[in-house]
Coordinates of C-alpha atoms in Angstrom, one line a residue:
Chain A
M6 CA -25.1 15.8 -247.5
T7 CA -27.6 13.2 -248.8
S8 CA -30.6 15.4 -247.8
L9 CA -29.1 18.0 -250.1
F10 CA -30.2 15.9 -253.1
K11 CA -33.9 15.9 -252.0
N12 CA -35.1 18.5 -254.5
F13 CA -33.5 16.9 -257.5
R14 CA -36.2 16.1 -260.1
F15 CA -35.6 13.8 -263.1
P16 CA -36.4 13.8 -265.9
D17 CA -36.9 17.4 -266.8
R18 CA -36.8 19.0 -270.2
R19 CA -33.0 19.7 -270.3
A20 CA -32.3 16.1 -269.1
L21 CA -34.4 14.7 -271.9
V22 CA -32.6 16.9 -274.5
I23 CA -29.3 15.6 -273.2
C24 CA -30.5 12.0 -273.3
A25 CA -31.6 12.5 -276.9
L26 CA -28.2 14.0 -277.7
L27 CA -26.4 11.1 -276.1
A28 CA -28.6 8.6 -277.9
G29 CA -27.6 10.4 -281.2
L30 CA -23.9 10.1 -280.1
A31 CA -24.4 6.4 -279.5
A32 CA -25.9 5.9 -282.9
I33 CA -23.8 7.9 -285.3
P34 CA -20.4 6.1 -285.1
S35 CA -22.0 2.7 -285.3
L36 CA -24.1 3.8 -288.3
V37 CA -21.1 5.4 -290.1
G38 CA -18.9 2.4 -289.3
G39 CA -15.1 2.1 -290.0
R40 CA -12.4 3.0 -287.6
Y41 CA -11.8 6.7 -288.1
I42 CA -15.2 8.1 -287.1
P43 CA -15.4 6.1 -283.8
A44 CA -11.9 7.3 -282.9
V45 CA -12.8 10.9 -283.6
F46 CA -16.0 10.6 -281.6
T47 CA -14.0 8.9 -278.7
S48 CA -11.8 12.0 -278.7
I49 CA -14.8 14.3 -278.8
L50 CA -16.4 12.5 -275.8
L51 CA -13.1 12.4 -273.9
F52 CA -12.5 16.2 -274.4
F53 CA -16.2 16.9 -273.7
I54 CA -16.2 15.3 -270.3
L55 CA -12.8 16.7 -269.3
G56 CA -14.1 20.1 -270.3
A57 CA -17.2 19.5 -268.3
L58 CA -15.2 18.5 -265.3
F59 CA -13.0 21.6 -265.6
D60 CA -16.2 23.6 -265.9
F61 CA -17.6 21.8 -262.8
M62 CA -14.8 23.4 -260.9
L63 CA -14.3 26.7 -262.7
G64 CA -17.9 27.5 -263.7
Y65 CA -19.5 26.6 -260.4
L66 CA -16.9 27.5 -257.8
R67 CA -14.3 29.5 -259.7
I68 CA -11.7 26.9 -258.9
V69 CA -9.0 27.3 -261.6
N70 CA -7.4 23.9 -261.9
F71 CA -4.4 24.5 -264.2
G72 CA -3.2 21.0 -263.1
I73 CA -6.1 19.1 -264.5
A74 CA -3.8 17.1 -266.8
G75 CA -1.8 16.0 -263.7
F76 CA -5.0 14.4 -262.3
L77 CA -5.5 12.7 -265.7
C78 CA -1.9 11.5 -265.4
A79 CA -2.5 10.2 -261.9
G80 CA -5.5 8.2 -263.1
A81 CA -3.7 6.9 -266.1
Y82 CA -0.6 5.7 -264.3
G83 CA -2.6 4.7 -261.2
S84 CA -4.6 2.2 -263.3
A85 CA -1.7 1.2 -265.6
L86 CA 0.7 0.4 -262.8
S87 CA -2.0 -1.4 -260.7
V88 CA -2.8 -3.6 -263.7
Q89 CA 0.9 -4.3 -264.3
Y90 CA 2.1 -4.8 -260.7
F91 CA -1.1 -6.0 -258.9
H92 CA -2.7 -7.8 -261.8
I93 CA -6.1 -6.2 -261.3
T94 CA -8.4 -5.9 -264.4
P95 CA -8.5 -2.6 -266.4
W96 CA -12.1 -2.3 -265.3
T97 CA -11.0 -2.2 -261.6
G98 CA -8.2 0.0 -262.8
L99 CA -10.8 2.6 -263.8
L100 CA -11.8 2.8 -260.1
V101 CA -8.2 2.7 -258.9
G102 CA -7.3 5.5 -261.3
G103 CA -10.2 7.5 -260.0
L104 CA -9.2 6.9 -256.4
A105 CA -5.5 7.8 -257.1
S106 CA -6.6 11.1 -258.6
A107 CA -9.1 11.7 -255.8
V108 CA -6.5 11.2 -253.1
I109 CA -4.2 13.7 -254.8
G110 CA -7.2 16.0 -255.2
L111 CA -8.0 15.7 -251.5
I112 CA -4.5 16.5 -250.4
T113 CA -4.1 19.4 -252.9
G114 CA -7.6 20.7 -251.9
V115 CA -6.9 20.6 -248.2
L116 CA -3.7 22.5 -248.8
T117 CA -5.0 25.1 -251.3
L118 CA -8.8 25.6 -251.3
R119 CA -8.6 28.2 -248.5
L120 CA -6.6 30.3 -251.0
R121 CA -8.2 32.2 -253.9
G122 CA -7.8 32.8 -257.6
I123 CA -4.4 32.4 -259.1
Y124 CA -2.9 30.7 -256.0
I125 CA -5.1 27.7 -256.4
G126 CA -4.2 27.6 -260.1
L127 CA -0.5 27.8 -259.5
T128 CA -0.6 25.2 -256.8
T129 CA -2.4 22.7 -259.0
L130 CA 0.1 23.5 -261.8
F131 CA 2.9 22.7 -259.4
V132 CA 1.2 19.4 -258.4
M133 CA 0.8 18.5 -262.0
E134 CA 4.5 19.2 -262.9
T135 CA 5.8 17.5 -259.7
L136 CA 3.8 14.4 -260.5
R137 CA 4.9 14.4 -264.1
F138 CA 8.6 14.7 -263.3
A139 CA 8.3 12.1 -260.5
I140 CA 6.9 9.7 -263.1
S141 CA 9.6 10.6 -265.6
N142 CA 12.3 10.0 -263.0
A143 CA 10.9 6.7 -261.5
R144 CA 12.0 4.8 -264.6
E145 CA 12.3 1.5 -262.8
V146 CA 8.6 1.5 -262.1
T147 CA 7.1 3.7 -264.8
R148 CA 9.7 3.3 -267.6
G149 CA 9.8 7.2 -267.7
A150 CA 10.2 8.8 -271.1
S151 CA 10.6 5.4 -272.7
G152 CA 6.9 4.9 -272.3
L153 CA 4.8 2.4 -270.3
T154 CA 3.0 -0.1 -272.4
V155 CA -0.6 -0.6 -271.2
G156 CA -2.9 -3.5 -272.1
G157 CA -6.4 -2.9 -273.4
F158 CA -9.7 -3.7 -271.7
T159 CA -10.3 -7.3 -271.0
P160 CA -13.5 -9.1 -272.0
L161 CA -16.5 -8.2 -269.8
F162 CA -19.4 -10.7 -269.5
G163 CA -18.0 -12.5 -272.5
M164 CA -17.9 -9.4 -274.6
P165 CA -14.4 -8.7 -276.1
F166 CA -12.9 -5.2 -276.4
P167 CA -10.2 -5.4 -279.0
R168 CA -8.2 -2.2 -279.7
S169 CA -8.5 -3.1 -283.4
E170 CA -12.2 -2.1 -283.2
P171 CA -12.3 1.4 -281.8
I172 CA -16.1 1.3 -281.7
T173 CA -15.9 -1.0 -278.7
Y174 CA -13.8 1.7 -276.9
Y175 CA -16.2 4.3 -278.0
Y176 CA -19.1 2.5 -276.3
I177 CA -17.0 2.2 -273.1
I178 CA -16.3 5.9 -273.0
L179 CA -19.9 6.7 -273.9
A180 CA -21.1 4.7 -270.9
L181 CA -18.6 6.4 -268.6
V182 CA -19.5 9.8 -269.9
I183 CA -23.2 9.2 -269.3
V184 CA -22.6 8.1 -265.7
T185 CA -20.2 11.0 -265.0
Y186 CA -22.5 13.5 -266.6
A187 CA -25.5 12.2 -264.7
V188 CA -23.6 12.5 -261.4
L189 CA -22.4 16.1 -262.2
Y190 CA -25.9 17.0 -263.4
A191 CA -27.5 15.6 -260.2
I192 CA -25.0 17.6 -258.1
V193 CA -25.4 20.9 -259.8
R194 CA -29.2 20.6 -259.8
S195 CA -29.3 19.7 -256.1
R196 CA -29.0 21.8 -253.0
I197 CA -25.3 21.3 -253.2
G198 CA -25.3 22.9 -256.7
L199 CA -27.4 25.8 -255.2
V200 CA -24.7 26.3 -252.6
F201 CA -22.0 26.2 -255.3
K202 CA -23.7 29.0 -257.1
A203 CA -24.1 31.0 -253.9
I204 CA -20.3 30.6 -253.2
R205 CA -19.6 31.6 -256.8
D206 CA -21.7 34.7 -256.4
D207 CA -20.5 35.7 -252.9
E208 CA -18.2 33.6 -250.8
L209 CA -18.5 35.7 -247.7
G210 CA -22.2 36.2 -248.1
T211 CA -22.5 32.4 -248.1
S212 CA -20.3 31.7 -245.1
V213 CA -22.3 34.1 -242.9
L214 CA -25.3 31.8 -243.5
G215 CA -23.5 29.0 -241.6
I216 CA -22.2 27.3 -244.8
H217 CA -18.6 25.9 -244.6
V218 CA -17.4 27.1 -248.0
V219 CA -14.1 25.2 -248.0
R220 CA -16.0 21.9 -247.4
Y221 CA -18.1 22.5 -250.5
K222 CA -15.1 23.4 -252.5
L223 CA -13.3 20.3 -251.3
F224 CA -16.3 18.1 -252.2
N225 CA -16.4 19.7 -255.7
F226 CA -12.6 19.3 -256.2
V227 CA -12.4 15.7 -255.0
V228 CA -15.4 14.6 -257.1
A229 CA -13.9 16.3 -260.2
S230 CA -10.5 14.8 -259.5
F231 CA -12.0 11.3 -259.1
F232 CA -13.7 11.5 -262.5
V233 CA -10.7 13.0 -264.2
G234 CA -8.8 10.1 -262.8
V235 CA -11.3 7.6 -264.2
F236 CA -11.0 9.1 -267.6
G237 CA -7.2 9.1 -267.3
A238 CA -7.4 5.4 -266.6
F239 CA -9.7 4.9 -269.6
Y240 CA -7.2 6.8 -271.7
A241 CA -4.3 4.6 -270.6
H242 CA -6.0 1.4 -271.7
Y243 CA -7.4 3.0 -274.9
I244 CA -4.1 4.6 -276.1
G245 CA -1.9 1.7 -275.0
I246 CA 1.3 3.6 -274.1
L247 CA 1.9 6.3 -271.5
V248 CA 4.6 8.9 -271.8
P249 CA 4.8 11.7 -269.2
T250 CA 5.2 14.5 -271.8
A251 CA 3.7 18.0 -271.5
E252 CA 1.6 17.2 -274.6
E253 CA 0.0 14.3 -272.9
F254 CA -0.1 15.2 -269.2
G255 CA 1.2 18.7 -268.9
I256 CA 0.3 22.3 -269.6
Q257 CA -0.5 21.7 -273.2
R258 CA -3.2 19.2 -272.3
T259 CA -4.5 21.5 -269.6
V260 CA -4.8 24.3 -272.2
E261 CA -6.7 22.1 -274.6
I262 CA -9.2 21.2 -271.8
L263 CA -9.7 24.7 -270.5
T264 CA -10.1 26.0 -274.1
I265 CA -12.9 23.5 -274.6
A266 CA -14.6 24.7 -271.4
Y267 CA -14.2 28.4 -272.3
V268 CA -15.2 28.1 -275.9
G269 CA -18.2 25.9 -274.9
G270 CA -19.3 28.2 -272.2
R271 CA -18.7 28.2 -268.4
G272 CA -21.2 27.3 -265.8
T273 CA -23.3 25.0 -268.0
L274 CA -21.5 21.6 -268.2
W275 CA -23.1 20.9 -271.5
G276 CA -21.4 23.8 -273.2
S277 CA -18.2 21.7 -273.3
L278 CA -19.9 19.3 -275.7
L279 CA -20.2 22.2 -278.2
G280 CA -16.6 23.2 -277.5
A281 CA -15.3 19.6 -278.0
L282 CA -17.4 19.1 -281.2
F283 CA -16.0 22.3 -282.6
L284 CA -12.4 22.0 -281.6
V285 CA -11.8 18.3 -282.2
G286 CA -14.0 18.5 -285.4
M287 CA -12.0 21.5 -286.6
Q288 CA -8.6 19.9 -286.0
E289 CA -9.8 16.9 -288.0
V290 CA -11.3 19.0 -290.9
L291 CA -8.1 21.1 -291.1
R292 CA -5.7 18.2 -290.8
D293 CA -4.6 18.3 -294.5
L294 CA -3.4 21.9 -294.1
Q295 CA -0.7 20.6 -291.7
E296 CA 1.1 23.5 -289.8
W297 CA -1.3 26.1 -291.2
R298 CA -4.2 24.3 -289.4
L299 CA -2.7 25.5 -286.1
V300 CA -2.7 29.1 -287.3
I301 CA -6.3 28.9 -288.5
Y302 CA -7.2 27.1 -285.3
G303 CA -5.7 29.8 -283.2
L304 CA -7.3 32.6 -285.2
S305 CA -10.7 30.8 -284.9
L306 CA -10.3 30.6 -281.1
I307 CA -9.5 34.3 -280.8
L308 CA -12.5 35.1 -283.0
I309 CA -14.9 32.9 -280.9
I310 CA -13.7 34.2 -277.5
T311 CA -14.0 37.8 -278.8
V312 CA -17.5 37.4 -280.4
F313 CA -18.9 35.0 -277.8
P314 CA -17.1 35.8 -274.5
S315 CA -19.5 33.5 -272.6
G316 CA -18.9 30.7 -275.1
F317 CA -21.3 28.9 -277.4
A318 CA -23.6 28.0 -274.5
G319 CA -23.8 31.7 -273.5
A320 CA -24.5 32.7 -277.1
L321 CA -27.3 30.1 -277.3
R322 CA -28.7 31.2 -273.9
Q323 CA -28.8 34.8 -275.1
L324 CA -30.5 33.7 -278.3
G325 CA -33.1 31.7 -276.2
E326 CA -33.7 34.7 -274.0
R327 CA -34.3 37.0 -277.0
F328 CA -36.7 34.4 -278.3
S329 CA -38.6 34.1 -275.1
S330 CA -38.8 37.9 -274.6
R331 CA -40.2 38.3 -278.2
A332 CA -42.7 35.6 -277.3
G333 CA -43.9 37.9 -274.6
K334 CA -42.3 36.3 -271.7
G335 CA -40.5 38.6 -269.2
A336 CA -36.8 38.5 -270.0
H337 CA -36.1 39.4 -266.4
I338 CA -37.7 36.2 -265.1
S339 CA -35.2 33.6 -264.1
T340 CA -33.9 32.0 -267.2
K341 CA -30.5 31.0 -265.9
G342 CA -30.2 27.4 -266.7
D343 CA -27.3 25.4 -265.4
A344 CA -26.3 22.1 -266.7
Chain B
M4 CA -30.4 38.2 -217.0
T5 CA -27.4 36.5 -218.7
A6 CA -26.0 38.5 -221.6
L7 CA -26.7 37.1 -225.1
L8 CA -23.6 38.8 -226.4
T9 CA -20.6 39.9 -224.5
V10 CA -17.8 41.8 -226.1
D11 CA -14.9 41.8 -223.6
H12 CA -11.9 44.2 -224.0
V13 CA -11.6 43.6 -227.7
N14 CA -8.7 45.1 -229.6
K15 CA -8.1 45.1 -233.3
S16 CA -5.4 46.8 -235.4
F17 CA -4.6 46.8 -239.1
Q18 CA -0.9 47.3 -240.0
G19 CA -0.3 49.0 -236.7
V20 CA -3.3 51.3 -236.8
R21 CA -5.6 50.7 -233.9
T22 CA -9.2 50.3 -235.2
L23 CA -10.8 48.9 -231.9
T24 CA -9.3 49.7 -228.5
D25 CA -10.5 47.8 -225.5
V26 CA -14.1 47.7 -226.6
T27 CA -16.4 46.2 -224.0
F28 CA -20.2 45.9 -224.0
D29 CA -23.0 43.4 -223.7
L30 CA -26.5 42.8 -225.0
E31 CA -29.3 40.9 -223.4
P32 CA -31.7 38.7 -225.4
G33 CA -34.8 40.5 -226.7
R34 CA -33.0 43.9 -226.7
I35 CA -31.9 46.2 -229.6
L36 CA -28.7 48.2 -229.3
G37 CA -27.8 50.8 -231.8
L38 CA -24.1 51.3 -232.7
I39 CA -23.3 54.8 -233.8
G40 CA -20.3 56.9 -234.4
P41 CA -18.6 59.0 -237.1
N42 CA -17.1 57.3 -240.2
G43 CA -14.0 55.3 -239.3
A44 CA -15.1 54.8 -235.7
G45 CA -14.8 51.1 -236.0
K46 CA -18.5 50.1 -236.1
T47 CA -18.2 47.7 -239.1
T48 CA -14.9 46.4 -237.8
M49 CA -16.7 45.5 -234.5
F50 CA -19.4 43.7 -236.5
N51 CA -16.7 41.8 -238.5
V52 CA -15.0 40.8 -235.3
I53 CA -18.2 39.5 -233.8
S54 CA -19.2 37.6 -236.9
G55 CA -15.7 36.1 -237.4
I56 CA -14.7 37.9 -240.6
Y57 CA -11.9 39.6 -238.7
S58 CA -10.0 38.0 -235.9
A59 CA -9.5 40.1 -232.7
D60 CA -6.0 40.8 -231.6
S61 CA -7.0 40.3 -228.0
G62 CA -10.2 40.2 -225.9
R63 CA -13.1 37.9 -226.2
V64 CA -16.5 37.7 -227.8
L65 CA -19.1 35.4 -226.0
L66 CA -22.5 34.3 -227.2
D67 CA -24.7 33.0 -224.4
G68 CA -21.5 32.5 -222.4
R69 CA -19.8 30.4 -225.2
D70 CA -16.5 31.8 -226.4
I71 CA -16.8 32.5 -230.2
T72 CA -13.7 34.7 -230.5
N73 CA -11.9 34.2 -233.8
R74 CA -14.1 31.3 -235.0
S75 CA -14.9 31.1 -238.7
P76 CA -17.9 33.1 -240.0
A77 CA -19.7 29.8 -240.8
R78 CA -19.2 28.4 -237.4
I79 CA -20.4 31.6 -235.7
A80 CA -23.4 31.7 -237.9
G81 CA -24.1 28.1 -236.9
Y82 CA -24.0 29.3 -233.2
G83 CA -26.9 31.6 -234.0
V84 CA -25.4 34.9 -235.3
G85 CA -27.1 36.3 -238.4
R86 CA -25.8 39.4 -240.1
T87 CA -26.3 41.8 -243.0
F88 CA -23.7 44.1 -244.7
Q89 CA -23.5 47.8 -245.5
V90 CA -23.8 46.9 -249.2
A91 CA -26.2 44.0 -249.5
R92 CA -24.4 40.7 -250.3
T93 CA -27.3 39.0 -252.0
F94 CA -26.7 36.3 -254.6
N95 CA -27.5 38.3 -257.7
D96 CA -27.3 35.5 -260.1
M97 CA -30.2 33.6 -258.4
T98 CA -33.9 34.3 -257.9
V99 CA -35.2 35.8 -254.7
A100 CA -36.6 32.4 -253.5
E101 CA -33.3 30.7 -254.2
N102 CA -31.5 33.2 -252.1
L103 CA -33.7 32.2 -249.2
R104 CA -33.3 28.6 -250.0
V105 CA -29.5 28.8 -249.6
A106 CA -30.0 29.9 -246.0
L107 CA -31.9 26.6 -245.3
V108 CA -29.4 24.1 -246.6
N109 CA -28.2 23.2 -243.1
A110 CA -31.7 23.1 -241.6
G111 CA -32.4 19.5 -242.7
L112 CA -35.9 20.3 -243.9
S113 CA -37.9 18.3 -246.4
G114 CA -38.6 20.0 -249.8
R115 CA -42.2 20.8 -248.6
E116 CA -41.1 22.3 -245.3
E117 CA -38.5 24.3 -247.1
R118 CA -41.1 25.7 -249.6
Q119 CA -43.4 26.6 -246.6
R120 CA -40.7 28.4 -244.8
I121 CA -39.7 30.4 -247.9
A122 CA -43.3 31.3 -248.7
A123 CA -43.8 32.4 -245.1
M124 CA -40.7 34.6 -245.1
L125 CA -41.5 36.1 -248.5
D126 CA -44.9 37.0 -247.2
R127 CA -43.5 38.5 -244.0
V128 CA -41.1 40.8 -245.9
G129 CA -43.5 41.5 -248.7
L130 CA -41.4 39.9 -251.5
T131 CA -43.9 37.3 -252.6
G132 CA -44.6 39.1 -255.8
V133 CA -40.9 39.0 -256.8
R134 CA -40.0 35.5 -255.6
D135 CA -39.0 34.3 -259.1
L136 CA -37.2 37.4 -260.2
M137 CA -33.5 37.4 -260.6
V138 CA -32.0 39.4 -257.7
S139 CA -29.9 41.5 -260.1
A140 CA -33.2 43.0 -261.3
L141 CA -34.2 44.2 -257.9
P142 CA -33.7 47.8 -256.6
D143 CA -31.1 48.2 -253.8
G144 CA -33.9 48.6 -251.2
Q145 CA -35.4 45.3 -251.9
K146 CA -31.9 43.7 -252.0
K147 CA -31.4 45.0 -248.4
L148 CA -34.8 43.5 -247.4
L149 CA -33.9 40.2 -249.0
E150 CA -30.6 40.1 -247.3
A151 CA -32.2 40.7 -243.9
A152 CA -34.8 38.1 -244.7
R153 CA -32.1 35.6 -245.6
A154 CA -30.3 36.3 -242.3
M155 CA -33.6 35.7 -240.5
M156 CA -34.1 32.4 -242.3
T157 CA -31.1 31.0 -240.3
S158 CA -33.2 31.5 -237.1
P159 CA -30.5 33.6 -235.4
R160 CA -30.4 34.4 -231.7
L161 CA -28.4 37.5 -232.4
L162 CA -29.0 39.6 -235.5
I163 CA -26.5 42.2 -236.5
L164 CA -27.6 44.7 -239.2
D165 CA -25.1 47.0 -240.9
E166 CA -26.9 50.1 -242.2
P167 CA -30.2 48.4 -242.8
F168 CA -31.9 51.7 -243.8
G169 CA -29.2 53.0 -246.2
G170 CA -30.7 53.6 -249.7
V171 CA -34.0 52.2 -248.6
S172 CA -37.5 53.8 -249.2
A173 CA -39.6 55.0 -246.3
E174 CA -42.1 52.1 -246.8
V175 CA -39.3 49.5 -246.7
I176 CA -37.8 51.2 -243.5
D177 CA -41.3 50.9 -241.9
L178 CA -41.5 47.3 -242.8
L179 CA -37.9 46.6 -241.6
I180 CA -38.6 48.2 -238.3
S181 CA -41.7 46.3 -237.8
I182 CA -40.0 43.0 -238.7
I183 CA -37.0 43.6 -236.4
R184 CA -39.3 44.6 -233.5
G185 CA -41.3 41.4 -234.1
L186 CA -38.1 39.3 -233.9
V187 CA -36.9 41.1 -230.8
R188 CA -40.3 40.3 -229.1
E189 CA -39.5 36.7 -229.8
G190 CA -36.3 37.0 -227.8
V191 CA -33.7 37.7 -230.6
G192 CA -31.0 40.2 -229.7
C193 CA -30.3 42.8 -232.3
L194 CA -27.3 45.1 -233.0
V195 CA -27.8 47.8 -235.5
I196 CA -25.4 50.2 -237.2
S197 CA -27.1 53.2 -238.6
H198 CA -26.4 56.7 -239.7
D199 CA -30.1 57.3 -240.1
I200 CA -30.8 59.5 -237.0
V201 CA -34.5 59.7 -237.9
S202 CA -35.2 55.9 -238.2
L203 CA -32.8 54.6 -235.5
P204 CA -34.8 56.1 -232.6
R205 CA -37.9 54.4 -233.9
L206 CA -36.1 51.0 -233.7
C207 CA -34.0 51.2 -230.5
E208 CA -33.9 53.2 -227.3
E209 CA -30.4 52.6 -226.4
V210 CA -27.2 53.2 -228.3
L211 CA -23.5 52.6 -227.9
V212 CA -21.2 55.4 -229.3
L213 CA -17.9 54.4 -230.8
V214 CA -15.4 57.1 -231.5
E215 CA -11.9 56.3 -232.9
G216 CA -12.3 52.7 -232.0
K217 CA -13.2 53.3 -228.4
V218 CA -16.5 53.2 -226.6
M219 CA -17.3 56.8 -225.7
T220 CA -20.6 56.1 -224.0
R221 CA -23.7 54.0 -223.9
G222 CA -27.2 55.3 -223.0
A223 CA -30.6 56.3 -224.1
I224 CA -30.8 58.1 -227.4
S225 CA -32.5 61.1 -225.8
E226 CA -29.5 61.5 -223.5
I227 CA -26.9 60.9 -226.1
R228 CA -28.4 63.6 -228.4
N229 CA -27.6 66.2 -225.8
D230 CA -24.1 65.0 -225.0
A231 CA -21.6 67.7 -226.1
R232 CA -18.8 65.2 -226.6
I233 CA -20.7 63.2 -229.1
V234 CA -21.8 66.3 -231.0
D235 CA -18.1 67.3 -231.2
A236 CA -17.1 63.8 -232.3
Y237 CA -19.6 63.9 -235.2
L238 CA -18.9 67.4 -236.2
G239 CA -15.2 66.8 -235.9
A240 CA -15.4 63.8 -238.3

C-alpha cells in the first residue's frame, strides 16, 4: 500500500489553514492561563479527534461504528492495566492502548465488514457492551464499578506533567491530535483515500475494478480503532479514574461523538472541530442553567441538523461554492474538498 | 485456438426460480460475441455470474483455462475481466479523471505514468475536455463512455459490456464501436448485451441467443434474424 501514498502533496492550502488553526489552538489556552480554559480546550480537542475518527469511518466508507466508545474503553483500560500490572510508563501505555483497541478492531472488522449498514453498527455496539460488562465483572483485575485509579503521565525528558496543571495535559493531547490528524489527512488525500471515496460512492463499481473492498474497510477500521485506543489511553491518565459506565464508555459517549461528527459535517475530518467547538463550548456556556441546558442543547441540535443537514462543514462548503460561482468560476468544476 | 472464456453448464436459481439453465458457450480472444434475448432471459445474470457478482449453483466459468467460478468480483477483475453495467456505475462524487485513477490503484504506476495513462485514455474516448468535471454533471451517455473507459483502464483480457448503447447518442455509439473494435484487434475478447438491433450488427457478427435462461442458438446475426423461433421468443416476451 506504500505506493498508494505517492501522490500526496504537502503542504497545500488546506493543510496550511489547518496548521494555522492548530497554532492558534496551541496559543490560546497558554495565553489565557488558569486551569479552567486548558481543561475546556482539552475536552474540545478530545471530542474533535474522536469525532474526526468517527467521520474517518462513517464519512469515507459509511462504516457506522456505534461501538466507538468501546474502543475508547479498550484503549483506556489497556493502558491503565498495563501500567498497573506490567509497570510500563503511561507513554508506552498510549501505544499499548492503541494496540489493544486495534486488535479488537481487527477481530470485529474481520467478522463484520463484509456486512453492510445497520449490521456493522449493531455488531460494534455489541462489542462495546460486551467489553464494558466484561470489565465491570472482572473486579479482581479492573476493580469494576468501584473504579480503577490511574496515575498521570510521568516526566518525559525531565519535563513534569502534574495533573494539577491541566495546560501540560493540553499540550500532550494537542501533540497527539496533530500527529493523528496528519496521518488521517495523509490517508484521505492519498490513493487510499481515493479508493475510500470510490467505495463510498459505489462498492460494487469499485470491486469490479479489481479492488478488494473489504481490505480497504479493514484498513480504515483498524487505523481508526488504533487511534481511538490511543486517545482512550490518554483519557485514562488524564482523568485519573476509570469506571465502565455508559456515560464514560457506553452508548451515551458514542452518541456524543457521533453528534459531533454529524453536526460538524461528514466526509471532511475538519468539520468535527467545528462540531466540538460548538457542542463543548455550548455545554460550558449553558452550565449555569443546570437541567435546562440539556433542553436548550437538544433543541439546538435539532435546529442545526434541520437547517444544515450536511453539518457546519457542508454549510461552509456551500457558502464557498456560492462565492466562487459569483466570482465567475464554474460551480460544476470539482470543488469537493475532503479533509 | 484455446478459448479465452468458457462457460460450462452453468445453472443459477433465485429462490427456486431457474434463471440460467445449463448455459454453455465459449469465446476466443480477439472476438466479439453479442448476447441477446428478450427481457428476463438471463443475460445480465450470466454477466453477473461471469464477473463474480452472483455465484453459480453449478457449472464452471473458465478464463484462459483457469477456473474463476464463484471467485469474488475483485479477484475476477484481477484475472483480467473488465465490465460495465446496464446503468453506469460511475463514481459520481468524483471528477472524470479521478474515476479513471481509481482503476489504476493496483497497477503500481508512478504519478507521472498514471497521469500519462489517464490523459491517453481521456483522449481515446474524447473526454479530455471534461476531465475535471464532477461526474454527477455529465449526461448519461458520457457516463457510459466513462464507465467503459474505466473498465479499459484495468487492461482487461475479457471485456463484458451490458447495454453499452442504451441512452447513448449516435456519435457516442460510433465512438464506442470504434474503441471496442480497436481493443478486439489487440486480442481482447468482448461480450456485449444489447437491445439495439441497429448498432449491434455493426459491432459483432456473431450472437448467442438466450431465452428463459437457456441457450437457444448461436450464430451469425444474418442467420439469427431469419430464425422463426427467435422472432417468436421476442414477440412472445
